[in-house]
């Protein structure tokens, strides 16, 4: 599992820079946490048993597109 890395999500007012950390959560094979540098956004995504990414925790409101955007950056960083 890759260690911490930097990522950027597309926010409504511009890019949201943050740090991604892998998590070890029971019942999930892959879990990653994104925390924005300004502490305004927190997003945790994980794969289900079919490999599909889902949001399992984080701040509200959030943009549903962030799940795919973060999953793609996780895949590239591996």
N, CA, C and O atoms as a Maestro MAE file, in Angstrom:
{
 s_m_m2io_version
 :::
 2.0.0
}

f_m_ct {
 s_m_title
 :::
 protein
 m_atom[312] {
  # First column is atom index #
  i_m_mmod_type
  r_m_x_coord
  r_m_y_coord
  r_m_z_coord
  i_m_residue_number
  s_m_chain_name
  s_m_pdb_residue_name
  s_m_pdb_atom_name
  i_m_atomic_number
  :::
  1 25 0.844 -1.170 0.000 1 A "UNK " " N  " 7
  2 3 0.000 0.000 0.000 1 A "UNK " " CA " 6
  3 2 0.894 1.239 0.000 1 A "UNK " " C  " 6
  4 15 1.816 1.333 0.810 1 A "UNK " " O  " 8
  5 25 0.636 2.171 -0.882 2 A "UNK " " N  " 7
  6 3 1.422 3.394 -0.995 2 A "UNK " " CA " 6
  7 2 1.273 4.239 0.261 2 A "UNK " " C  " 6
  8 15 0.211 4.286 0.883 2 A "UNK " " O  " 8
  9 25 2.335 4.886 0.606 3 A "UNK " " N  " 7
  10 3 2.322 5.792 1.753 3 A "UNK " " CA " 6
  11 2 1.646 7.101 1.353 3 A "UNK " " C  " 6
  12 15 1.123 7.227 0.246 3 A "UNK " " O  " 8
  13 25 1.663 8.033 2.229 4 A "UNK " " N  " 7
  14 3 1.057 9.349 2.046 4 A "UNK " " CA " 6
  15 2 1.492 10.003 0.736 4 A "UNK " " C  " 6
  16 15 2.642 9.873 0.315 4 A "UNK " " O  " 8
  17 25 0.541 10.720 0.089 5 A "UNK " " N  " 7
  18 3 0.880 11.482 -1.110 5 A "UNK " " CA " 6
  19 2 -0.029 12.700 -1.211 5 A "UNK " " C  " 6
  20 15 -1.080 12.753 -0.571 5 A "UNK " " O  " 8
  21 25 0.378 13.676 -2.015 6 A "UNK " " N  " 7
  22 3 -0.399 14.888 -2.232 6 A "UNK " " CA " 6
  23 2 -1.414 14.649 -3.340 6 A "UNK " " C  " 6
  24 15 -1.158 13.904 -4.286 6 A "UNK " " O  " 8
  25 25 -2.578 15.297 -3.208 7 A "UNK " " N  " 7
  26 3 -3.622 15.176 -4.227 7 A "UNK " " CA " 6
  27 2 -4.371 16.507 -4.306 7 A "UNK " " C  " 6
  28 15 -4.326 17.323 -3.386 7 A "UNK " " O  " 8
  29 25 -5.060 16.698 -5.431 8 A "UNK " " N  " 7
  30 3 -5.870 17.889 -5.640 8 A "UNK " " CA " 6
  31 2 -7.229 17.462 -6.168 8 A "UNK " " C  " 6
  32 15 -7.323 16.691 -7.123 8 A "UNK " " O  " 8
  33 25 -8.281 17.973 -5.536 9 A "UNK " " N  " 7
  34 3 -9.644 17.726 -5.998 9 A "UNK " " CA " 6
  35 2 -10.199 19.024 -6.573 9 A "UNK " " C  " 6
  36 15 -9.766 20.110 -6.187 9 A "UNK " " O  " 8
  37 25 -11.145 18.918 -7.487 10 A "UNK " " N  " 7
  38 3 -11.737 20.073 -8.129 10 A "UNK " " CA " 6
  39 2 -12.924 20.561 -7.313 10 A "UNK " " C  " 6
  40 15 -13.968 19.911 -7.267 10 A "UNK " " O  " 8
  41 25 -12.755 21.709 -6.670 11 A "UNK " " N  " 7
  42 3 -13.827 22.290 -5.870 11 A "UNK " " CA " 6
  43 2 -14.659 23.259 -6.682 11 A "UNK " " C  " 6
  44 15 -14.305 23.594 -7.812 11 A "UNK " " O  " 8
  45 25 -15.752 23.706 -6.118 12 A "UNK " " N  " 7
  46 3 -16.631 24.650 -6.819 12 A "UNK " " CA " 6
  47 2 -15.980 26.013 -6.982 12 A "UNK " " C  " 6
  48 15 -16.305 26.741 -7.919 12 A "UNK " " O  " 8
  49 25 -15.062 26.371 -6.082 13 A "UNK " " N  " 7
  50 3 -14.377 27.658 -6.152 13 A "UNK " " CA " 6
  51 2 -12.936 27.544 -6.614 13 A "UNK " " C  " 6
  52 15 -12.195 28.527 -6.582 13 A "UNK " " O  " 8
  53 25 -12.534 26.362 -7.041 14 A "UNK " " N  " 7
  54 3 -11.164 26.149 -7.487 14 A "UNK " " CA " 6
  55 2 -10.602 24.868 -6.912 14 A "UNK " " C  " 6
  56 15 -11.319 24.119 -6.249 14 A "UNK " " O  " 8
  57 25 -9.330 24.606 -7.158 15 A "UNK " " N  " 7
  58 3 -8.705 23.370 -6.689 15 A "UNK " " CA " 6
  59 2 -8.629 23.304 -5.165 15 A "UNK " " C  " 6
  60 15 -8.478 24.319 -4.485 15 A "UNK " " O  " 8
  61 25 -8.739 22.078 -4.651 16 A "UNK " " N  " 7
  62 3 -8.615 21.825 -3.215 16 A "UNK " " CA " 6
  63 2 -7.420 20.890 -3.035 16 A "UNK " " C  " 6
  64 15 -7.482 19.713 -3.391 16 A "UNK " " O  " 8
  65 25 -6.351 21.419 -2.487 17 A "UNK " " N  " 7
  66 3 -5.133 20.640 -2.277 17 A "UNK " " CA " 6
  67 2 -5.195 19.931 -0.939 17 A "UNK " " C  " 6
  68 15 -5.723 20.456 0.041 17 A "UNK " " O  " 8
  69 25 -4.641 18.721 -0.920 18 A "UNK " " N  " 7
  70 3 -4.653 17.972 0.329 18 A "UNK " " CA " 6
  71 2 -3.657 16.830 0.335 18 A "UNK " " C  " 6
  72 15 -2.864 16.651 -0.589 18 A "UNK " " O  " 8
  73 25 -3.729 16.068 1.405 19 A "UNK " " N  " 7
  74 3 -2.865 14.915 1.619 19 A "UNK " " CA " 6
  75 2 -3.733 13.668 1.714 19 A "UNK " " C  " 6
  76 15 -4.776 13.671 2.367 19 A "UNK " " O  " 8
  77 25 -3.293 12.608 1.057 20 A "UNK " " N  " 7
  78 3 -4.009 11.331 1.072 20 A "UNK " " CA " 6
  79 2 -3.180 10.326 1.863 20 A "UNK " " C  " 6
  80 15 -1.973 10.188 1.663 20 A "UNK " " O  " 8
  81 25 -3.860 9.634 2.759 21 A "UNK " " N  " 7
  82 3 -3.225 8.585 3.547 21 A "UNK " " CA " 6
  83 2 -3.997 7.289 3.396 21 A "UNK " " C  " 6
  84 15 -5.228 7.306 3.402 21 A "UNK " " O  " 8
  85 25 -3.307 6.165 3.262 22 A "UNK " " N  " 7
  86 3 -3.997 4.871 3.266 22 A "UNK " " CA " 6
  87 2 -4.461 4.556 4.686 22 A "UNK " " C  " 6
  88 15 -3.787 4.894 5.659 22 A "UNK " " O  " 8
  89 25 -5.603 3.916 4.791 23 A "UNK " " N  " 7
  90 3 -6.131 3.480 6.082 23 A "UNK " " CA " 6
  91 2 -6.324 1.970 6.049 23 A "UNK " " C  " 6
  92 15 -6.543 1.386 4.988 23 A "UNK " " O  " 8
  93 25 -6.243 1.361 7.186 24 A "UNK " " N  " 7
  94 3 -6.521 -0.069 7.315 24 A "UNK " " CA " 6
  95 2 -7.821 -0.222 8.089 24 A "UNK " " C  " 6
  96 15 -7.816 -0.258 9.320 24 A "UNK " " O  " 8
  97 25 -8.930 -0.312 7.372 25 A "UNK " " N  " 7
  98 3 -10.232 -0.483 8.009 25 A "UNK " " CA " 6
  99 2 -10.759 -1.878 7.746 25 A "UNK " " C  " 6
  100 15 -10.694 -2.386 6.626 25 A "UNK " " O  " 8
  101 25 -11.269 -2.473 8.772 26 A "UNK " " N  " 7
  102 3 -11.854 -3.805 8.658 26 A "UNK " " CA " 6
  103 2 -12.997 -3.767 7.645 26 A "UNK " " C  " 6
  104 15 -13.725 -2.777 7.569 26 A "UNK " " O  " 8
  105 25 -13.155 -4.818 6.884 27 A "UNK " " N  " 7
  106 3 -14.217 -4.998 5.884 27 A "UNK " " CA " 6
  107 2 -13.969 -4.256 4.570 27 A "UNK " " C  " 6
  108 15 -14.830 -4.280 3.690 27 A "UNK " " O  " 8
  109 25 -12.822 -3.599 4.411 28 A "UNK " " N  " 7
  110 3 -12.505 -2.910 3.162 28 A "UNK " " CA " 6
  111 2 -11.104 -3.304 2.728 28 A "UNK " " C  " 6
  112 15 -10.178 -3.325 3.537 28 A "UNK " " O  " 8
  113 25 -10.952 -3.616 1.442 29 A "UNK " " N  " 7
  114 3 -9.624 -4.000 0.972 29 A "UNK " " CA " 6
  115 2 -8.750 -2.781 0.699 29 A "UNK " " C  " 6
  116 15 -7.537 -2.830 0.905 29 A "UNK " " O  " 8
  117 25 -9.356 -1.690 0.236 30 A "UNK " " N  " 7
  118 3 -8.613 -0.462 -0.024 30 A "UNK " " CA " 6
  119 2 -9.389 0.697 0.580 30 A "UNK " " C  " 6
  120 15 -10.573 0.875 0.296 30 A "UNK " " O  " 8
  121 25 -8.723 1.479 1.408 31 A "UNK " " N  " 7
  122 3 -9.359 2.642 2.022 31 A "UNK " " CA " 6
  123 2 -8.353 3.780 2.066 31 A "UNK " " C  " 6
  124 15 -7.207 3.596 2.478 31 A "UNK " " O  " 8
  125 25 -8.795 4.965 1.637 32 A "UNK " " N  " 7
  126 3 -7.926 6.137 1.621 32 A "UNK " " CA " 6
  127 2 -8.662 7.340 2.183 32 A "UNK " " C  " 6
  128 15 -9.869 7.499 2.000 32 A "UNK " " O  " 8
  129 25 -7.898 8.187 2.877 33 A "UNK " " N  " 7
  130 3 -8.442 9.390 3.493 33 A "UNK " " CA " 6
  131 2 -7.770 10.617 2.881 33 A "UNK " " C  " 6
  132 15 -6.543 10.708 2.824 33 A "UNK " " O  " 8
  133 25 -8.603 11.563 2.421 34 A "UNK " " N  " 7
  134 3 -8.121 12.842 1.904 34 A "UNK " " CA " 6
  135 2 -8.452 13.915 2.929 34 A "UNK " " C  " 6
  136 15 -9.591 14.020 3.383 34 A "UNK " " O  " 8
  137 25 -7.447 14.718 3.293 35 A "UNK " " N  " 7
  138 3 -7.657 15.872 4.165 35 A "UNK " " CA " 6
  139 2 -7.067 17.086 3.472 35 A "UNK " " C  " 6
  140 15 -5.886 17.107 3.125 35 A "UNK " " O  " 8
  141 25 -7.910 18.106 3.273 36 A "UNK " " N  " 7
  142 3 -7.426 19.314 2.613 36 A "UNK " " CA " 6
  143 2 -6.431 20.039 3.512 36 A "UNK " " C  " 6
  144 15 -6.491 19.935 4.738 36 A "UNK " " O  " 8
  145 25 -5.518 20.771 2.887 37 A "UNK " " N  " 7
  146 3 -4.497 21.495 3.628 37 A "UNK " " CA " 6
  147 2 -5.098 22.583 4.511 37 A "UNK " " C  " 6
  148 15 -4.533 22.931 5.547 37 A "UNK " " O  " 8
  149 25 -6.261 23.127 4.093 38 A "UNK " " N  " 7
  150 3 -6.900 24.179 4.883 38 A "UNK " " CA " 6
  151 2 -7.951 23.631 5.853 38 A "UNK " " C  " 6
  152 15 -8.690 24.399 6.467 38 A "UNK " " O  " 8
  153 25 -8.015 22.315 5.988 39 A "UNK " " N  " 7
  154 3 -8.938 21.635 6.919 39 A "UNK " " CA " 6
  155 2 -10.423 21.867 6.631 39 A "UNK " " C  " 6
  156 15 -11.252 21.733 7.531 39 A "UNK " " O  " 8
  157 25 -10.767 22.212 5.390 40 A "UNK " " N  " 7
  158 3 -12.179 22.406 5.050 40 A "UNK " " CA " 6
  159 2 -12.827 21.155 4.471 40 A "UNK " " C  " 6
  160 15 -14.053 21.055 4.430 40 A "UNK " " O  " 8
  161 25 -12.012 20.197 4.023 41 A "UNK " " N  " 7
  162 3 -12.553 19.010 3.374 41 A "UNK " " CA " 6
  163 2 -11.887 17.754 3.913 41 A "UNK " " C  " 6
  164 15 -10.665 17.675 4.039 41 A "UNK " " O  " 8
  165 25 -12.717 16.789 4.221 42 A "UNK " " N  " 7
  166 3 -12.267 15.476 4.676 42 A "UNK " " CA " 6
  167 2 -13.087 14.453 3.901 42 A "UNK " " C  " 6
  168 15 -14.314 14.543 3.868 42 A "UNK " " O  " 8
  169 25 -12.428 13.484 3.279 43 A "UNK " " N  " 7
  170 3 -13.119 12.486 2.468 43 A "UNK " " CA " 6
  171 2 -12.441 11.138 2.663 43 A "UNK " " C  " 6
  172 15 -11.219 11.029 2.556 43 A "UNK " " O  " 8
  173 25 -13.236 10.113 2.949 44 A "UNK " " N  " 7
  174 3 -12.719 8.753 3.071 44 A "UNK " " CA " 6
  175 2 -13.433 7.908 2.034 44 A "UNK " " C  " 6
  176 15 -14.662 7.849 2.003 44 A "UNK " " O  " 8
  177 25 -12.644 7.248 1.175 45 A "UNK " " N  " 7
  178 3 -13.208 6.363 0.156 45 A "UNK " " CA " 6
  179 2 -12.663 4.959 0.343 45 A "UNK " " C  " 6
  180 15 -11.568 4.763 0.868 45 A "UNK " " O  " 8
  181 25 -13.454 3.984 -0.101 46 A "UNK " " N  " 7
  182 3 -13.042 2.586 0.011 46 A "UNK " " CA " 6
  183 2 -13.662 1.792 -1.121 46 A "UNK " " C  " 6
  184 15 -14.667 2.197 -1.706 46 A "UNK " " O  " 8
  185 25 -13.047 0.651 -1.426 47 A "UNK " " N  " 7
  186 3 -13.607 -0.223 -2.454 47 A "UNK " " CA " 6
  187 2 -14.500 -1.270 -1.803 47 A "UNK " " C  " 6
  188 15 -14.247 -1.730 -0.690 47 A "UNK " " O  " 8
  189 25 -15.565 -1.634 -2.540 48 A "UNK " " N  " 7
  190 3 -16.429 -2.722 -2.081 48 A "UNK " " CA " 6
  191 2 -15.855 -4.038 -2.590 48 A "UNK " " C  " 6
  192 15 -14.769 -4.054 -3.169 48 A "UNK " " O  " 8
  193 25 -16.566 -5.137 -2.383 49 A "UNK " " N  " 7
  194 3 -16.037 -6.452 -2.786 49 A "UNK " " CA " 6
  195 2 -15.981 -6.636 -4.303 49 A "UNK " " C  " 6
  196 15 -15.416 -7.618 -4.782 49 A "UNK " " O  " 8
  197 25 -16.559 -5.706 -5.059 50 A "UNK " " N  " 7
  198 3 -16.491 -5.753 -6.522 50 A "UNK " " CA " 6
  199 2 -15.472 -4.759 -7.082 50 A "UNK " " C  " 6
  200 15 -15.321 -4.639 -8.298 50 A "UNK " " O  " 8
  201 25 -14.773 -4.046 -6.190 51 A "UNK " " N  " 7
  202 3 -13.759 -3.096 -6.610 51 A "UNK " " CA " 6
  203 2 -14.283 -1.704 -6.919 51 A "UNK " " C  " 6
  204 15 -13.525 -0.857 -7.394 51 A "UNK " " O  " 8
  205 25 -15.565 -1.445 -6.662 52 A "UNK " " N  " 7
  206 3 -16.148 -0.125 -6.915 52 A "UNK " " CA " 6
  207 2 -15.869 0.783 -5.714 52 A "UNK " " C  " 6
  208 15 -16.001 0.364 -4.564 52 A "UNK " " O  " 8
  209 25 -15.479 2.034 -5.999 53 A "UNK " " N  " 7
  210 3 -15.161 2.997 -4.955 53 A "UNK " " CA " 6
  211 2 -16.430 3.653 -4.421 53 A "UNK " " C  " 6
  212 15 -17.357 3.948 -5.174 53 A "UNK " " O  " 8
  213 25 -16.454 3.878 -3.101 54 A "UNK " " N  " 7
  214 3 -17.583 4.521 -2.421 54 A "UNK " " CA " 6
  215 2 -17.050 5.485 -1.365 54 A "UNK " " C  " 6
  216 15 -15.967 5.285 -0.814 54 A "UNK " " O  " 8
  217 25 -17.816 6.521 -1.095 55 A "UNK " " N  " 7
  218 3 -17.511 7.417 0.022 55 A "UNK " " CA " 6
  219 2 -18.053 6.751 1.281 55 A "UNK " " C  " 6
  220 15 -19.223 6.373 1.333 55 A "UNK " " O  " 8
  221 25 -17.204 6.607 2.296 56 A "UNK " " N  " 7
  222 3 -17.675 5.981 3.536 56 A "UNK " " CA " 6
  223 2 -17.669 6.941 4.725 56 A "UNK " " C  " 6
  224 15 -18.208 6.622 5.785 56 A "UNK " " O  " 8
  225 25 -17.056 8.123 4.549 57 A "UNK " " N  " 7
  226 3 -17.038 9.116 5.623 57 A "UNK " " CA " 6
  227 2 -16.535 10.435 5.057 57 A "UNK " " C  " 6
  228 15 -15.970 10.480 3.963 57 A "UNK " " O  " 8
  229 25 -16.743 11.495 5.805 58 A "UNK " " N  " 7
  230 3 -16.206 12.789 5.414 58 A "UNK " " CA " 6
  231 2 -17.149 13.924 5.706 58 A "UNK " " C  " 6
  232 15 -18.227 13.741 6.271 58 A "UNK " " O  " 8
  233 25 -16.718 15.104 5.308 59 A "UNK " " N  " 7
  234 3 -17.495 16.308 5.543 59 A "UNK " " CA " 6
  235 2 -18.653 16.400 4.557 59 A "UNK " " C  " 6
  236 15 -18.601 15.852 3.456 59 A "UNK " " O  " 8
  237 25 -19.679 17.095 4.973 60 A "UNK " " N  " 7
  238 3 -20.827 17.398 4.115 60 A "UNK " " CA " 6
  239 2 -20.934 18.904 4.004 60 A "UNK " " C  " 6
  240 15 -20.605 19.601 4.963 60 A "UNK " " O  " 8
  241 25 -21.371 19.430 2.896 61 A "UNK " " N  " 7
  242 3 -21.662 18.713 1.662 61 A "UNK " " CA " 6
  243 2 -20.371 18.325 0.943 61 A "UNK " " C  " 6
  244 15 -19.282 18.800 1.266 61 A "UNK " " O  " 8
  245 25 -20.535 17.455 -0.033 62 A "UNK " " N  " 7
  246 3 -19.392 17.040 -0.844 62 A "UNK " " CA " 6
  247 2 -19.871 16.858 -2.276 62 A "UNK " " C  " 6
  248 15 -21.067 16.695 -2.518 62 A "UNK " " O  " 8
  249 25 -18.957 16.884 -3.208 63 A "UNK " " N  " 7
  250 3 -19.272 16.657 -4.618 63 A "UNK " " CA " 6
  251 2 -19.079 15.181 -4.932 63 A "UNK " " C  " 6
  252 15 -18.022 14.618 -4.645 63 A "UNK " " O  " 8
  253 25 -20.079 14.558 -5.513 64 A "UNK " " N  " 7
  254 3 -19.990 13.123 -5.798 64 A "UNK " " CA " 6
  255 2 -18.832 12.793 -6.744 64 A "UNK " " C  " 6
  256 15 -18.290 11.689 -6.694 64 A "UNK " " O  " 8
  257 25 -18.456 13.729 -7.592 65 A "UNK " " N  " 7
  258 3 -17.342 13.525 -8.516 65 A "UNK " " CA " 6
  259 2 -16.006 13.361 -7.821 65 A "UNK " " C  " 6
  260 15 -15.059 12.836 -8.407 65 A "UNK " " O  " 8
  261 25 -15.920 13.807 -6.572 66 A "UNK " " N  " 7
  262 3 -14.670 13.670 -5.828 66 A "UNK " " CA " 6
  263 2 -14.297 12.216 -5.602 66 A "UNK " " C  " 6
  264 15 -13.114 11.886 -5.519 66 A "UNK " " O  " 8
  265 25 -15.287 11.347 -5.501 67 A "UNK " " N  " 7
  266 3 -14.992 9.927 -5.274 67 A "UNK " " CA " 6
  267 2 -14.163 9.379 -6.433 67 A "UNK " " C  " 6
  268 15 -13.105 8.785 -6.221 67 A "UNK " " O  " 8
  269 25 -14.644 9.581 -7.647 68 A "UNK " " N  " 7
  270 3 -13.917 9.096 -8.829 68 A "UNK " " CA " 6
  271 2 -12.598 9.832 -9.016 68 A "UNK " " C  " 6
  272 15 -11.592 9.231 -9.394 68 A "UNK " " O  " 8
  273 25 -12.603 11.131 -8.751 69 A "UNK " " N  " 7
  274 3 -11.384 11.928 -8.916 69 A "UNK " " CA " 6
  275 2 -10.289 11.455 -7.957 69 A "UNK " " C  " 6
  276 15 -9.128 11.324 -8.344 69 A "UNK " " O  " 8
  277 25 -10.669 11.204 -6.710 70 A "UNK " " N  " 7
  278 3 -9.681 10.723 -5.736 70 A "UNK " " CA " 6
  279 2 -9.274 9.290 -6.041 70 A "UNK " " C  " 6
  280 15 -8.094 8.955 -5.930 70 A "UNK " " O  " 8
  281 25 -10.211 8.442 -6.420 71 A "UNK " " N  " 7
  282 3 -9.887 7.055 -6.768 71 A "UNK " " CA " 6
  283 2 -8.886 6.991 -7.921 71 A "UNK " " C  " 6
  284 15 -7.985 6.152 -7.918 71 A "UNK " " O  " 8
  285 25 -9.042 7.872 -8.901 72 A "UNK " " N  " 7
  286 3 -8.114 7.890 -10.019 72 A "UNK " " CA " 6
  287 2 -6.714 8.286 -9.564 72 A "UNK " " C  " 6
  288 15 -5.726 7.714 -10.025 72 A "UNK " " O  " 8
  289 25 -6.625 9.252 -8.671 73 A "UNK " " N  " 7
  290 3 -5.310 9.683 -8.173 73 A "UNK " " CA " 6
  291 2 -4.665 8.596 -7.302 73 A "UNK " " C  " 6
  292 15 -3.444 8.440 -7.303 73 A "UNK " " O  " 8
  293 25 -5.480 7.858 -6.571 74 A "UNK " " N  " 7
  294 3 -4.976 6.727 -5.777 74 A "UNK " " CA " 6
  295 2 -4.376 5.685 -6.705 74 A "UNK " " C  " 6
  296 15 -3.283 5.175 -6.457 74 A "UNK " " O  " 8
  297 25 -5.097 5.371 -7.776 75 A "UNK " " N  " 7
  298 3 -4.640 4.364 -8.724 75 A "UNK " " CA " 6
  299 2 -3.324 4.767 -9.381 75 A "UNK " " C  " 6
  300 15 -2.429 3.938 -9.547 75 A "UNK " " O  " 8
  301 25 -3.209 6.024 -9.749 76 A "UNK " " N  " 7
  302 3 -1.980 6.530 -10.380 76 A "UNK " " CA " 6
  303 2 -0.824 6.513 -9.395 76 A "UNK " " C  " 6
  304 15 0.310 6.226 -9.778 76 A "UNK " " O  " 8
  305 25 -1.097 6.817 -8.129 77 A "UNK " " N  " 7
  306 3 -0.030 6.900 -7.120 77 A "UNK " " CA " 6
  307 2 0.484 5.542 -6.683 77 A "UNK " " C  " 6
  308 15 1.568 5.461 -6.105 77 A "UNK " " O  " 8
  309 25 -0.246 4.487 -6.937 78 A "UNK " " N  " 7
  310 3 0.171 3.140 -6.484 78 A "UNK " " CA " 6
  311 2 1.443 2.698 -7.149 78 A "UNK " " C  " 6
  312 15 1.929 1.599 -6.884 78 A "UNK " " O  " 8
  :::
 }
 m_bond[311] {
  # First column is bond index #
  i_m_from
  i_m_to
  i_m_order
  :::
  1 1 2 1
  2 2 3 1
  3 3 4 2
  4 3 5 1
  5 5 6 1
  6 6 7 1
  7 7 8 2
  8 7 9 1
  9 9 10 1
  10 10 11 1
  11 11 12 2
  12 11 13 1
  13 13 14 1
  14 14 15 1
  15 15 16 2
  16 15 17 1
  17 17 18 1
  18 18 19 1
  19 19 20 2
  20 19 21 1
  21 21 22 1
  22 22 23 1
  23 23 24 2
  24 23 25 1
  25 25 26 1
  26 26 27 1
  27 27 28 2
  28 27 29 1
  29 29 30 1
  30 30 31 1
  31 31 32 2
  32 31 33 1
  33 33 34 1
  34 34 35 1
  35 35 36 2
  36 35 37 1
  37 37 38 1
  38 38 39 1
  39 39 40 2
  40 39 41 1
  41 41 42 1
  42 42 43 1
  43 43 44 2
  44 43 45 1
  45 45 46 1
  46 46 47 1
  47 47 48 2
  48 47 49 1
  49 49 50 1
  50 50 51 1
  51 51 52 2
  52 51 53 1
  53 53 54 1
  54 54 55 1
  55 55 56 2
  56 55 57 1
  57 57 58 1
  58 58 59 1
  59 59 60 2
  60 59 61 1
  61 61 62 1
  62 62 63 1
  63 63 64 2
  64 63 65 1
  65 65 66 1
  66 66 67 1
  67 67 68 2
  68 67 69 1
  69 69 70 1
  70 70 71 1
  71 71 72 2
  72 71 73 1
  73 73 74 1
  74 74 75 1
  75 75 76 2
  76 75 77 1
  77 77 78 1
  78 78 79 1
  79 79 80 2
  80 79 81 1
  81 81 82 1
  82 82 83 1
  83 83 84 2
  84 83 85 1
  85 85 86 1
  86 86 87 1
  87 87 88 2
  88 87 89 1
  89 89 90 1
  90 90 91 1
  91 91 92 2
  92 91 93 1
  93 93 94 1
  94 94 95 1
  95 95 96 2
  96 95 97 1
  97 97 98 1
  98 98 99 1
  99 99 100 2
  100 99 101 1
  101 101 102 1
  102 102 103 1
  103 103 104 2
  104 103 105 1
  105 105 106 1
  106 106 107 1
  107 107 108 2
  108 107 109 1
  109 109 110 1
  110 110 111 1
  111 111 112 2
  112 111 113 1
  113 113 114 1
  114 114 115 1
  115 115 116 2
  116 115 117 1
  117 117 118 1
  118 118 119 1
  119 119 120 2
  120 119 121 1
  121 121 122 1
  122 122 123 1
  123 123 124 2
  124 123 125 1
  125 125 126 1
  126 126 127 1
  127 127 128 2
  128 127 129 1
  129 129 130 1
  130 130 131 1
  131 131 132 2
  132 131 133 1
  133 133 134 1
  134 134 135 1
  135 135 136 2
  136 135 137 1
  137 137 138 1
  138 138 139 1
  139 139 140 2
  140 139 141 1
  141 141 142 1
  142 142 143 1
  143 143 144 2
  144 143 145 1
  145 145 146 1
  146 146 147 1
  147 147 148 2
  148 147 149 1
  149 149 150 1
  150 150 151 1
  151 151 152 2
  152 151 153 1
  153 153 154 1
  154 154 155 1
  155 155 156 2
  156 155 157 1
  157 157 158 1
  158 158 159 1
  159 159 160 2
  160 159 161 1
  161 161 162 1
  162 162 163 1
  163 163 164 2
  164 163 165 1
  165 165 166 1
  166 166 167 1
  167 167 168 2
  168 167 169 1
  169 169 170 1
  170 170 171 1
  171 171 172 2
  172 171 173 1
  173 173 174 1
  174 174 175 1
  175 175 176 2
  176 175 177 1
  177 177 178 1
  178 178 179 1
  179 179 180 2
  180 179 181 1
  181 181 182 1
  182 182 183 1
  183 183 184 2
  184 183 185 1
  185 185 186 1
  186 186 187 1
  187 187 188 2
  188 187 189 1
  189 189 190 1
  190 190 191 1
  191 191 192 2
  192 191 193 1
  193 193 194 1
  194 194 195 1
  195 195 196 2
  196 195 197 1
  197 197 198 1
  198 198 199 1
  199 199 200 2
  200 199 201 1
  201 201 202 1
  202 202 203 1
  203 203 204 2
  204 203 205 1
  205 205 206 1
  206 206 207 1
  207 207 208 2
  208 207 209 1
  209 209 210 1
  210 210 211 1
  211 211 212 2
  212 211 213 1
  213 213 214 1
  214 214 215 1
  215 215 216 2
  216 215 217 1
  217 217 218 1
  218 218 219 1
  219 219 220 2
  220 219 221 1
  221 221 222 1
  222 222 223 1
  223 223 224 2
  224 223 225 1
  225 225 226 1
  226 226 227 1
  227 227 228 2
  228 227 229 1
  229 229 230 1
  230 230 231 1
  231 231 232 2
  232 231 233 1
  233 233 234 1
  234 234 235 1
  235 235 236 2
  236 235 237 1
  237 237 238 1
  238 238 239 1
  239 239 240 2
  240 239 241 1
  241 241 242 1
  242 242 243 1
  243 243 244 2
  244 243 245 1
  245 245 246 1
  246 246 247 1
  247 247 248 2
  248 247 249 1
  249 249 250 1
  250 250 251 1
  251 251 252 2
  252 251 253 1
  253 253 254 1
  254 254 255 1
  255 255 256 2
  256 255 257 1
  257 257 258 1
  258 258 259 1
  259 259 260 2
  260 259 261 1
  261 261 262 1
  262 262 263 1
  263 263 264 2
  264 263 265 1
  265 265 266 1
  266 266 267 1
  267 267 268 2
  268 267 269 1
  269 269 270 1
  270 270 271 1
  271 271 272 2
  272 271 273 1
  273 273 274 1
  274 274 275 1
  275 275 276 2
  276 275 277 1
  277 277 278 1
  278 278 279 1
  279 279 280 2
  280 279 281 1
  281 281 282 1
  282 282 283 1
  283 283 284 2
  284 283 285 1
  285 285 286 1
  286 286 287 1
  287 287 288 2
  288 287 289 1
  289 289 290 1
  290 290 291 1
  291 291 292 2
  292 291 293 1
  293 293 294 1
  294 294 295 1
  295 295 296 2
  296 295 297 1
  297 297 298 1
  298 298 299 1
  299 299 300 2
  300 299 301 1
  301 301 302 1
  302 302 303 1
  303 303 304 2
  304 303 305 1
  305 305 306 1
  306 306 307 1
  307 307 308 2
  308 307 309 1
  309 309 310 1
  310 310 311 1
  311 311 312 2
  :::
 }
}
